[in-house]
Amino acid sequence: MLTEHTIEVRVRYQETDAQGRVHHANYITYFELARTEMLRAGGFNYKRMEEEGLLLVVRDVQVRYHLPAEFDDLLLVTVKTVKAKGARIELSYEIRREDELVVEGSTLLACITREGKPTRIPAVLRVD
């Protein structure tokens, strides 16, 4: 499995608040974009996994804000797999504007069945 991936995100106007800065909730969306693209780049088909009845749900998210980002900034969003075994995947994130750290954070994902019961993550996603 691919354990680190970086994407570029250009801040869109609708992602900013009245101060012209990225609204805090949008950073979580950037985390999800990076996570989804890492899975895709690693050859994993999340859509197929869902069709087979397995879901990855966010159990915990943490965000630490360092600097504001603004409309039209080009951000680099890096996601790293910290651990992926059992029914959990732990990921860390950094969002940078050039060399400046804008935001860092983490998510804990749980693998569940459509009925909401925890289950082991697929073998292709495991990282010790």
PDB file of C-alpha atoms in Angstrom:
ATOM      1  CA  MET A   1       0.000   0.000   0.000  1.00  0.00           C
ATOM      2  CA  LEU A   2       1.101   3.544  -0.707  1.00  0.00           C
ATOM      3  CA  THR A   3       1.836   5.157   2.683  1.00  0.00           C
ATOM      4  CA  GLU A   4       2.439   8.802   1.715  1.00  0.00           C
ATOM      5  CA  HIS A   5       0.951  11.038  -0.933  1.00  0.00           C
ATOM      6  CA  THR A   6       0.840  14.772  -1.724  1.00  0.00           C
ATOM      7  CA  ILE A   7      -1.751  16.661  -3.754  1.00  0.00           C
ATOM      8  CA  GLU A   8      -2.097  20.300  -4.770  1.00  0.00           C
ATOM      9  CA  VAL A   9      -5.225  22.229  -3.835  1.00  0.00           C
ATOM     10  CA  ARG A  10      -5.945  25.727  -5.145  1.00  0.00           C
ATOM     11  CA  VAL A  11      -8.133  27.585  -2.641  1.00  0.00           C
ATOM     12  CA  ARG A  12     -11.452  28.440  -4.272  1.00  0.00           C
ATOM     13  CA  TYR A  13     -13.357  31.608  -3.396  1.00  0.00           C
ATOM     14  CA  GLN A  14     -16.318  29.696  -1.936  1.00  0.00           C
ATOM     15  CA  GLU A  15     -13.962  28.019   0.561  1.00  0.00           C
ATOM     16  CA  THR A  16     -13.180  31.336   2.238  1.00  0.00           C
ATOM     17  CA  ASP A  17     -15.006  33.254   4.950  1.00  0.00           C
ATOM     18  CA  ALA A  18     -15.854  36.949   5.307  1.00  0.00           C
ATOM     19  CA  GLN A  19     -12.210  37.663   6.198  1.00  0.00           C
ATOM     20  CA  GLY A  20     -11.030  36.120   2.913  1.00  0.00           C
ATOM     21  CA  ARG A  21      -9.413  33.172   4.712  1.00  0.00           C
ATOM     22  CA  VAL A  22     -10.113  29.483   4.290  1.00  0.00           C
ATOM     23  CA  HIS A  23     -12.983  28.518   6.583  1.00  0.00           C
ATOM     24  CA  HIS A  24     -11.644  26.113   9.206  1.00  0.00           C
ATOM     25  CA  ALA A  25     -13.957  23.233   8.206  1.00  0.00           C
ATOM     26  CA  ASN A  26     -12.539  23.141   4.676  1.00  0.00           C
ATOM     27  CA  TYR A  27      -9.204  21.822   5.914  1.00  0.00           C
ATOM     28  CA  ILE A  28     -10.959  18.576   6.844  1.00  0.00           C
ATOM     29  CA  THR A  29     -12.222  18.384   3.257  1.00  0.00           C
ATOM     30  CA  TYR A  30      -8.634  18.832   2.058  1.00  0.00           C
ATOM     31  CA  PHE A  31      -7.615  15.938   4.338  1.00  0.00           C
ATOM     32  CA  GLU A  32     -10.286  13.755   2.729  1.00  0.00           C
ATOM     33  CA  LEU A  33      -9.213  14.730  -0.787  1.00  0.00           C
ATOM     34  CA  ALA A  34      -5.614  13.753  -0.035  1.00  0.00           C
ATOM     35  CA  ARG A  35      -6.650  10.495   1.632  1.00  0.00           C
ATOM     36  CA  THR A  36      -8.889   9.486  -1.283  1.00  0.00           C
ATOM     37  CA  GLU A  37      -6.215  10.319  -3.847  1.00  0.00           C
ATOM     38  CA  MET A  38      -3.581   8.365  -1.897  1.00  0.00           C
ATOM     39  CA  LEU A  39      -5.807   5.281  -2.003  1.00  0.00           C
ATOM     40  CA  ARG A  40      -6.409   5.778  -5.729  1.00  0.00           C
ATOM     41  CA  ALA A  41      -2.697   6.332  -6.474  1.00  0.00           C
ATOM     42  CA  GLY A  42      -1.941   3.126  -4.564  1.00  0.00           C
ATOM     43  CA  GLY A  43      -4.266   1.173  -6.837  1.00  0.00           C
ATOM     44  CA  PHE A  44      -7.015   0.748  -4.240  1.00  0.00           C
ATOM     45  CA  ASN A  45     -10.614   0.866  -5.410  1.00  0.00           C
ATOM     46  CA  TYR A  46     -12.671   2.372  -2.576  1.00  0.00           C
ATOM     47  CA  LYS A  47     -15.845   2.268  -4.631  1.00  0.00           C
ATOM     48  CA  ARG A  48     -15.495  -1.498  -5.079  1.00  0.00           C
ATOM     49  CA  MET A  49     -14.855  -1.911  -1.346  1.00  0.00           C
ATOM     50  CA  GLU A  50     -18.131  -0.091  -0.609  1.00  0.00           C
ATOM     51  CA  GLU A  51     -19.951  -2.239  -3.172  1.00  0.00           C
ATOM     52  CA  GLU A  52     -18.682  -5.272  -1.230  1.00  0.00           C
ATOM     53  CA  GLY A  53     -20.225  -3.870   1.954  1.00  0.00           C
ATOM     54  CA  LEU A  54     -17.208  -2.339   3.725  1.00  0.00           C
ATOM     55  CA  LEU A  55     -16.973   1.318   4.701  1.00  0.00           C
ATOM     56  CA  LEU A  56     -14.200   3.500   6.101  1.00  0.00           C
ATOM     57  CA  VAL A  57     -15.669   6.029   8.504  1.00  0.00           C
ATOM     58  CA  VAL A  58     -13.961   8.859  10.359  1.00  0.00           C
ATOM     59  CA  ARG A  59     -13.918   8.032  14.074  1.00  0.00           C
ATOM     60  CA  ASP A  60     -11.724  10.937  15.158  1.00  0.00           C
ATOM     61  CA  VAL A  61     -10.280  14.053  13.518  1.00  0.00           C
ATOM     62  CA  GLN A  62      -7.835  16.564  14.944  1.00  0.00           C
ATOM     63  CA  VAL A  63      -6.750  19.815  13.329  1.00  0.00           C
ATOM     64  CA  ARG A  64      -4.060  22.254  14.469  1.00  0.00           C
ATOM     65  CA  TYR A  65      -4.075  25.636  12.720  1.00  0.00           C
ATOM     66  CA  HIS A  66      -0.800  27.527  12.310  1.00  0.00           C
ATOM     67  CA  LEU A  67      -1.328  30.113   9.558  1.00  0.00           C
ATOM     68  CA  PRO A  68      -4.332  31.245   7.530  1.00  0.00           C
ATOM     69  CA  ALA A  69      -4.679  30.342   3.859  1.00  0.00           C
ATOM     70  CA  GLU A  70      -6.480  32.658   1.469  1.00  0.00           C
ATOM     71  CA  PHE A  71      -8.299  32.617  -1.848  1.00  0.00           C
ATOM     72  CA  ASP A  72      -6.099  31.453  -4.742  1.00  0.00           C
ATOM     73  CA  ASP A  73      -3.305  30.099  -2.512  1.00  0.00           C
ATOM     74  CA  LEU A  74      -1.761  26.907  -3.851  1.00  0.00           C
ATOM     75  CA  LEU A  75      -1.572  24.422  -1.002  1.00  0.00           C
ATOM     76  CA  LEU A  76       0.291  21.135  -0.794  1.00  0.00           C
ATOM     77  CA  VAL A  77      -1.622  18.560   1.230  1.00  0.00           C
ATOM     78  CA  THR A  78       0.438  15.558   2.372  1.00  0.00           C
ATOM     79  CA  VAL A  79      -1.116  12.496   3.978  1.00  0.00           C
ATOM     80  CA  LYS A  80       0.892   9.739   5.685  1.00  0.00           C
ATOM     81  CA  THR A  81      -0.286   6.404   7.000  1.00  0.00           C
ATOM     82  CA  VAL A  82       0.868   6.064  10.606  1.00  0.00           C
ATOM     83  CA  LYS A  83      -0.652   2.643  11.265  1.00  0.00           C
ATOM     84  CA  ALA A  84      -3.233   0.463   9.533  1.00  0.00           C
ATOM     85  CA  LYS A  85      -4.164  -2.824  11.126  1.00  0.00           C
ATOM     86  CA  GLY A  86      -7.127  -4.491  12.727  1.00  0.00           C
ATOM     87  CA  ALA A  87     -10.164  -2.334  12.007  1.00  0.00           C
ATOM     88  CA  ARG A  88      -8.325   1.036  12.161  1.00  0.00           C
ATOM     89  CA  ILE A  89      -6.257   3.309   9.967  1.00  0.00           C
ATOM     90  CA  GLU A  90      -4.346   6.189  11.561  1.00  0.00           C
ATOM     91  CA  LEU A  91      -3.304   9.012   9.232  1.00  0.00           C
ATOM     92  CA  SER A  92      -1.405  12.285   9.674  1.00  0.00           C
ATOM     93  CA  TYR A  93      -1.645  15.380   7.473  1.00  0.00           C
ATOM     94  CA  GLU A  94       0.332  18.519   6.718  1.00  0.00           C
ATOM     95  CA  ILE A  95      -0.907  21.409   4.625  1.00  0.00           C
ATOM     96  CA  ARG A  96       1.788  23.769   3.385  1.00  0.00           C
ATOM     97  CA  ARG A  97       1.941  26.925   1.317  1.00  0.00           C
ATOM     98  CA  GLU A  98       5.411  26.698  -0.162  1.00  0.00           C
ATOM     99  CA  ASP A  99       7.627  26.163   2.922  1.00  0.00           C
ATOM    100  CA  GLU A 100       5.087  27.469   5.458  1.00  0.00           C
ATOM    101  CA  LEU A 101       3.166  25.014   7.623  1.00  0.00           C
ATOM    102  CA  VAL A 102      -0.475  26.138   7.478  1.00  0.00           C
ATOM    103  CA  VAL A 103      -2.277  23.220   9.145  1.00  0.00           C
ATOM    104  CA  GLU A 104      -1.457  19.817  10.560  1.00  0.00           C
ATOM    105  CA  GLY A 105      -3.805  17.139  11.718  1.00  0.00           C
ATOM    106  CA  SER A 106      -4.766  13.517  11.989  1.00  0.00           C
ATOM    107  CA  THR A 107      -7.658  11.174  11.439  1.00  0.00           C
ATOM    108  CA  LEU A 108      -8.555   7.775  12.788  1.00  0.00           C
ATOM    109  CA  LEU A 109     -10.662   5.721  10.389  1.00  0.00           C
ATOM    110  CA  ALA A 110     -12.659   2.657  11.340  1.00  0.00           C
ATOM    111  CA  CYS A 111     -13.608  -0.105   8.938  1.00  0.00           C
ATOM    112  CA  ILE A 112     -17.221  -1.180   9.387  1.00  0.00           C
ATOM    113  CA  THR A 113     -19.823  -3.273   7.617  1.00  0.00           C
ATOM    114  CA  ARG A 114     -22.963  -1.685   6.179  1.00  0.00           C
ATOM    115  CA  GLU A 115     -24.660  -2.825   9.389  1.00  0.00           C
ATOM    116  CA  GLY A 116     -22.231  -0.678  11.411  1.00  0.00           C
ATOM    117  CA  LYS A 117     -20.172  -3.519  12.886  1.00  0.00           C
ATOM    118  CA  PRO A 118     -16.373  -3.122  13.115  1.00  0.00           C
ATOM    119  CA  THR A 119     -14.429  -5.417  10.799  1.00  0.00           C
ATOM    120  CA  ARG A 120     -10.813  -5.870   9.711  1.00  0.00           C
ATOM    121  CA  ILE A 121      -9.535  -3.525   7.036  1.00  0.00           C
ATOM    122  CA  PRO A 122      -8.760  -5.190   3.703  1.00  0.00           C
ATOM    123  CA  ALA A 123      -5.284  -6.785   3.603  1.00  0.00           C
ATOM    124  CA  VAL A 124      -4.147  -4.384   0.869  1.00  0.00           C
ATOM    125  CA  LEU A 125      -4.550  -1.466   3.302  1.00  0.00           C
ATOM    126  CA  ARG A 126      -2.668  -2.957   6.272  1.00  0.00           C
ATOM    127  CA  VAL A 127       0.511  -1.287   7.449  1.00  0.00           C
ATOM    128  CA  ASP A 128       2.224  -2.222  10.717  1.00  0.00           C
TER     129      ASP A 128
END
